[in-house]
GROMACS .gro file of C-alpha atoms in nm:
model
  194
    1PRO     CA    1  -6.561  13.013  19.241
    2ILE     CA    2  -6.810  12.912  18.982
    3GLU     CA    3  -7.038  13.196  19.062
    4SER     CA    4  -6.772  13.442  18.902
    5LEU     CA    5  -6.824  13.272  18.568
    6ILE     CA    6  -7.181  13.372  18.555
    7ARG     CA    7  -7.161  13.698  18.396
    8GLY     CA    8  -7.395  13.716  18.087
    9LYS     CA    9  -7.382  13.484  17.776
   10VAL     CA   10  -7.300  13.124  17.864
   11LEU     CA   11  -7.261  12.833  17.596
   12GLU     CA   12  -7.286  12.485  17.697
   13VAL     CA   13  -7.151  12.235  17.445
   14GLY     CA   14  -7.304  11.887  17.470
   15ALA     CA   15  -7.596  11.986  17.694
   16GLY     CA   16  -7.753  11.676  17.702
   17CYS     CA   17  -8.065  11.695  17.946
   18GLY     CA   18  -7.951  12.034  18.024
   19THR     CA   19  -7.880  11.992  18.380
   20GLU     CA   20  -7.589  12.268  18.410
   21SER     CA   21  -7.736  12.482  18.141
   22LEU     CA   22  -8.055  12.516  18.369
   23TRP     CA   23  -7.837  12.593  18.685
   24PHE     CA   24  -7.669  12.863  18.509
   25ALA     CA   25  -8.000  12.989  18.388
   26LEU     CA   26  -8.136  12.998  18.755
   27GLN     CA   27  -7.821  13.218  18.852
   28GLY     CA   28  -7.948  13.471  18.592
   29ALA     CA   29  -7.700  13.357  18.319
   30ASP     CA   30  -7.839  13.389  17.936
   31VAL     CA   31  -7.764  13.043  17.830
   32THR     CA   32  -7.730  12.876  17.470
   33ALA     CA   33  -7.700  12.480  17.479
   34ILE     CA   34  -7.613  12.278  17.193
   35ASP     CA   35  -7.643  11.912  17.147
   36LEU     CA   36  -7.702  11.635  16.863
   37ALA     CA   37  -7.917  11.424  17.071
   38THR     CA   38  -8.294  11.530  16.978
   39ASP     CA   39  -8.453  11.315  17.255
   40ARG     CA   40  -8.188  11.470  17.532
   41LEU     CA   41  -8.263  11.832  17.427
   42ALA     CA   42  -8.648  11.765  17.438
   43VAL     CA   43  -8.596  11.629  17.782
   44ALA     CA   44  -8.401  11.976  17.870
   45ARG     CA   45  -8.672  12.216  17.730
   46ALA     CA   46  -8.935  11.997  17.920
   47ARG     CA   47  -8.704  12.044  18.232
   48ARG     CA   48  -8.682  12.400  18.171
   49ASP     CA   49  -9.050  12.468  18.116
   50TRP     CA   50  -9.120  12.286  18.436
   51LEU     CA   51  -8.846  12.505  18.624
   52GLN     CA   52  -8.996  12.830  18.490
   53ALA     CA   53  -9.340  12.734  18.620
   54ARG     CA   54  -9.200  12.659  18.974
   55VAL     CA   55  -8.976  12.972  18.996
   56ALA     CA   56  -9.218  13.194  18.820
   57LYS     CA   57  -8.971  13.373  18.612
   58PRO     CA   58  -8.855  13.307  18.281
   59LEU     CA   59  -8.529  13.140  18.248
   60ARG     CA   60  -8.289  13.225  17.958
   61ALA     CA   61  -8.191  12.900  17.846
   62GLU     CA   62  -8.219  12.801  17.469
   63PHE     CA   63  -8.188  12.434  17.366
   64VAL     CA   64  -8.034  12.392  17.000
   65GLU     CA   65  -7.990  12.095  16.812
   66GLN     CA   66  -7.658  12.158  16.651
   67SER     CA   67  -7.308  12.031  16.613
   68LEU     CA   68  -7.019  12.256  16.744
   69PHE     CA   69  -6.858  12.286  16.403
   70GLY     CA   70  -7.182  12.416  16.238
   71PHE     CA   71  -7.269  12.634  16.529
   72GLU     CA   72  -7.227  13.009  16.410
   73PRO     CA   73  -7.384  13.256  16.674
   74ALA     CA   74  -7.443  13.617  16.624
   75ARG     CA   75  -7.167  13.709  16.904
   76PRO     CA   76  -6.933  13.534  17.122
   77PHE     CA   77  -6.982  13.391  17.478
   78GLU     CA   78  -6.812  13.503  17.798
   79VAL     CA   79  -6.847  13.140  17.913
   80ILE     CA   80  -6.828  12.807  17.747
   81TRP     CA   81  -6.882  12.510  17.946
   82MET     CA   82  -6.825  12.139  17.845
   83GLU     CA   83  -6.906  11.874  18.107
   84GLN     CA   84  -6.795  11.526  17.973
   85THR     CA   85  -6.828  11.642  17.613
   86PHE     CA   86  -6.487  11.688  17.464
   87HIS     CA   87  -6.428  11.316  17.438
   88HIS     CA   88  -6.733  11.283  17.192
   89ILE     CA   89  -6.624  11.563  16.958
   90GLU     CA   90  -6.434  11.471  16.645
   91PRO     CA   91  -6.218  11.572  16.478
   92ARG     CA   92  -6.014  11.699  16.794
   93GLU     CA   93  -5.769  11.894  16.620
   94GLU     CA   94  -6.058  12.124  16.505
   95VAL     CA   95  -6.223  12.153  16.834
   96PHE     CA   96  -5.973  12.405  17.004
   97PRO     CA   97  -5.978  12.662  16.719
   98LYS     CA   98  -6.356  12.662  16.716
   99LEU     CA   99  -6.378  12.714  17.079
  100PHE     CA  100  -6.160  13.011  17.072
  101SER     CA  101  -6.335  13.151  16.789
  102LEU     CA  102  -6.681  13.136  17.006
  103LEU     CA  103  -6.511  13.270  17.322
  104SER     CA  104  -6.522  13.657  17.358
  105PRO     CA  105  -6.170  13.808  17.466
  106GLY     CA  106  -6.116  13.755  17.826
  107GLY     CA  107  -6.390  13.486  17.843
  108THR     CA  108  -6.359  13.160  18.049
  109LEU     CA  109  -6.366  12.796  17.901
  110VAL     CA  110  -6.439  12.523  18.135
  111ILE     CA  111  -6.371  12.147  18.032
  112SER     CA  112  -6.449  11.878  18.256
  113GLU     CA  113  -6.327  11.557  18.148
  114SER     CA  114  -6.231  11.194  18.247
  115ASN     CA  115  -5.856  11.188  18.294
  116ALA     CA  116  -5.690  10.922  18.076
  117TRP     CA  117  -5.452  10.848  18.357
  118ASN     CA  118  -5.747  10.725  18.563
  119LEU     CA  119  -5.674  10.358  18.500
  120PRO     CA  120  -5.989  10.215  18.655
  121MET     CA  121  -6.195  10.418  18.448
  122GLN     CA  122  -5.987  10.349  18.119
  123LEU     CA  123  -6.063   9.981  18.226
  124GLN     CA  124  -6.448  10.059  18.282
  125LEU     CA  125  -6.455  10.241  17.930
  126PHE     CA  126  -6.260   9.937  17.740
  127MET     CA  127  -6.502   9.696  17.872
  128ARG     CA  128  -6.781   9.920  17.740
  129ARG     CA  129  -6.639  10.004  17.382
  130GLY     CA  130  -6.323   9.792  17.335
  131PHE     CA  131  -6.056   9.921  17.084
  132LYS     CA  132  -6.299  10.137  16.888
  133THR     CA  133  -6.253  10.477  17.018
  134LYS     CA  134  -6.374  10.665  16.699
  135THR     CA  135  -6.716  10.585  16.539
  136PHE     CA  136  -7.004  10.797  16.334
  137THR     CA  137  -7.313  10.952  16.447
  138VAL     CA  138  -7.563  11.159  16.229
  139ASP     CA  139  -7.566  11.551  16.265
  140PRO     CA  140  -7.887  11.749  16.257
  141ALA     CA  141  -7.857  11.802  15.910
  142GLY     CA  142  -7.864  11.442  15.848
  143ARG     CA  143  -7.500  11.403  15.762
  144LYS     CA  144  -7.287  11.109  15.888
  145VAL     CA  145  -7.001  11.265  16.093
  146PRO     CA  146  -6.718  11.144  16.317
  147TYR     CA  147  -6.780  11.090  16.685
  148GLY     CA  148  -6.536  10.998  16.974
  149ASN     CA  149  -6.659  10.673  17.142
  150GLU     CA  150  -6.555  10.767  17.485
  151ARG     CA  151  -6.231  10.866  17.356
  152ILE     CA  152  -6.072  11.040  17.673
  153THR     CA  153  -5.740  11.238  17.684
  154THR     CA  154  -5.469  11.332  17.938
  155PRO     CA  155  -5.490  11.669  18.094
  156GLN     CA  156  -5.162  11.743  17.948
  157ALA     CA  157  -5.274  11.677  17.587
  158LEU     CA  158  -5.586  11.879  17.648
  159ALA     CA  159  -5.374  12.167  17.774
  160GLY     CA  160  -5.138  12.145  17.479
  161GLY     CA  161  -5.418  12.174  17.232
  162LEU     CA  162  -5.583  12.464  17.410
  163ARG     CA  163  -5.252  12.643  17.415
  164GLY     CA  164  -5.197  12.570  17.044
  165ALA     CA  165  -5.526  12.758  16.968
  166GLY     CA  166  -5.438  13.056  17.178
  167PHE     CA  167  -5.594  12.978  17.528
  168ARG     CA  168  -5.406  13.083  17.832
  169ILE     CA  169  -5.439  12.788  18.103
  170GLU     CA  170  -5.549  12.925  18.420
  171GLY     CA  171  -5.537  12.591  18.598
  172ILE     CA  172  -5.603  12.206  18.553
  173LYS     CA  173  -5.741  11.984  18.824
  174SER     CA  174  -5.741  11.613  18.783
  175PHE     CA  175  -6.012  11.380  18.848
  176ARG     CA  176  -5.983  11.159  19.137
  177LEU     CA  177  -5.819  10.819  19.061
  178LEU     CA  178  -5.980  10.633  19.359
  179PRO     CA  179  -6.363  10.654  19.455
  180ASN     CA  180  -6.461  10.890  19.708
  181ILE     CA  181  -6.510  10.632  19.998
  182ASP     CA  182  -6.371  10.605  20.316
  183VAL     CA  183  -6.159  10.321  20.247
  184ALA     CA  184  -5.994  10.479  19.943
  185GLU     CA  185  -5.908  10.797  20.164
  186SER     CA  186  -5.598  10.654  20.320
  187TRP     CA  187  -5.465  10.601  19.949
  188ILE     CA  188  -5.485  10.977  19.858
  189PRO     CA  189  -5.100  11.028  19.931
  190LYS     CA  190  -5.032  10.738  19.695
  191GLU     CA  191  -5.292  10.869  19.452
  192ARG     CA  192  -5.141  11.215  19.428
  193ALA     CA  193  -4.791  11.050  19.357
  194LEU     CA  194  -4.940  10.878  19.049
   0.00000   0.00000   0.00000
């Protein structure tokens, strides 16, 4: 259960507007959230302040404009959470060892990503970006850095990279192939076969 993940220091990589970080903080976690997008982090901080006023207690959620590769915390985290973030971080081969270095021994890394075997998702992303799956963005220091343009991966490739960096895989659950609607429910056995 997700509640078992809330046990101290949590790092959210690619926090965006802070939804998951704020949820963790509301549950009592001490959260550090990093992202490259100044505007999204401003929204996350405003949401945190609004929530603190409503719940009448401080929320331990710090939102930091920082790249994963430039992030050097004082101590590791018990939980690292990445929600639809991995496919944006480049270079991929450096992501796994960096995450391993940020996680305390016995800690938990949760990566939620779109599955590259999901053909409708692949088509939707292709229509949006074409063949260009790598591009560049500007990091908080003003440097031009590589950026994954909706560059999704298979669960097997993700697991292989994690194992190569020293992670032990506890489980992989694939995203649904078909939408969660009644018409699609009859296709669940076929979906599982795929």
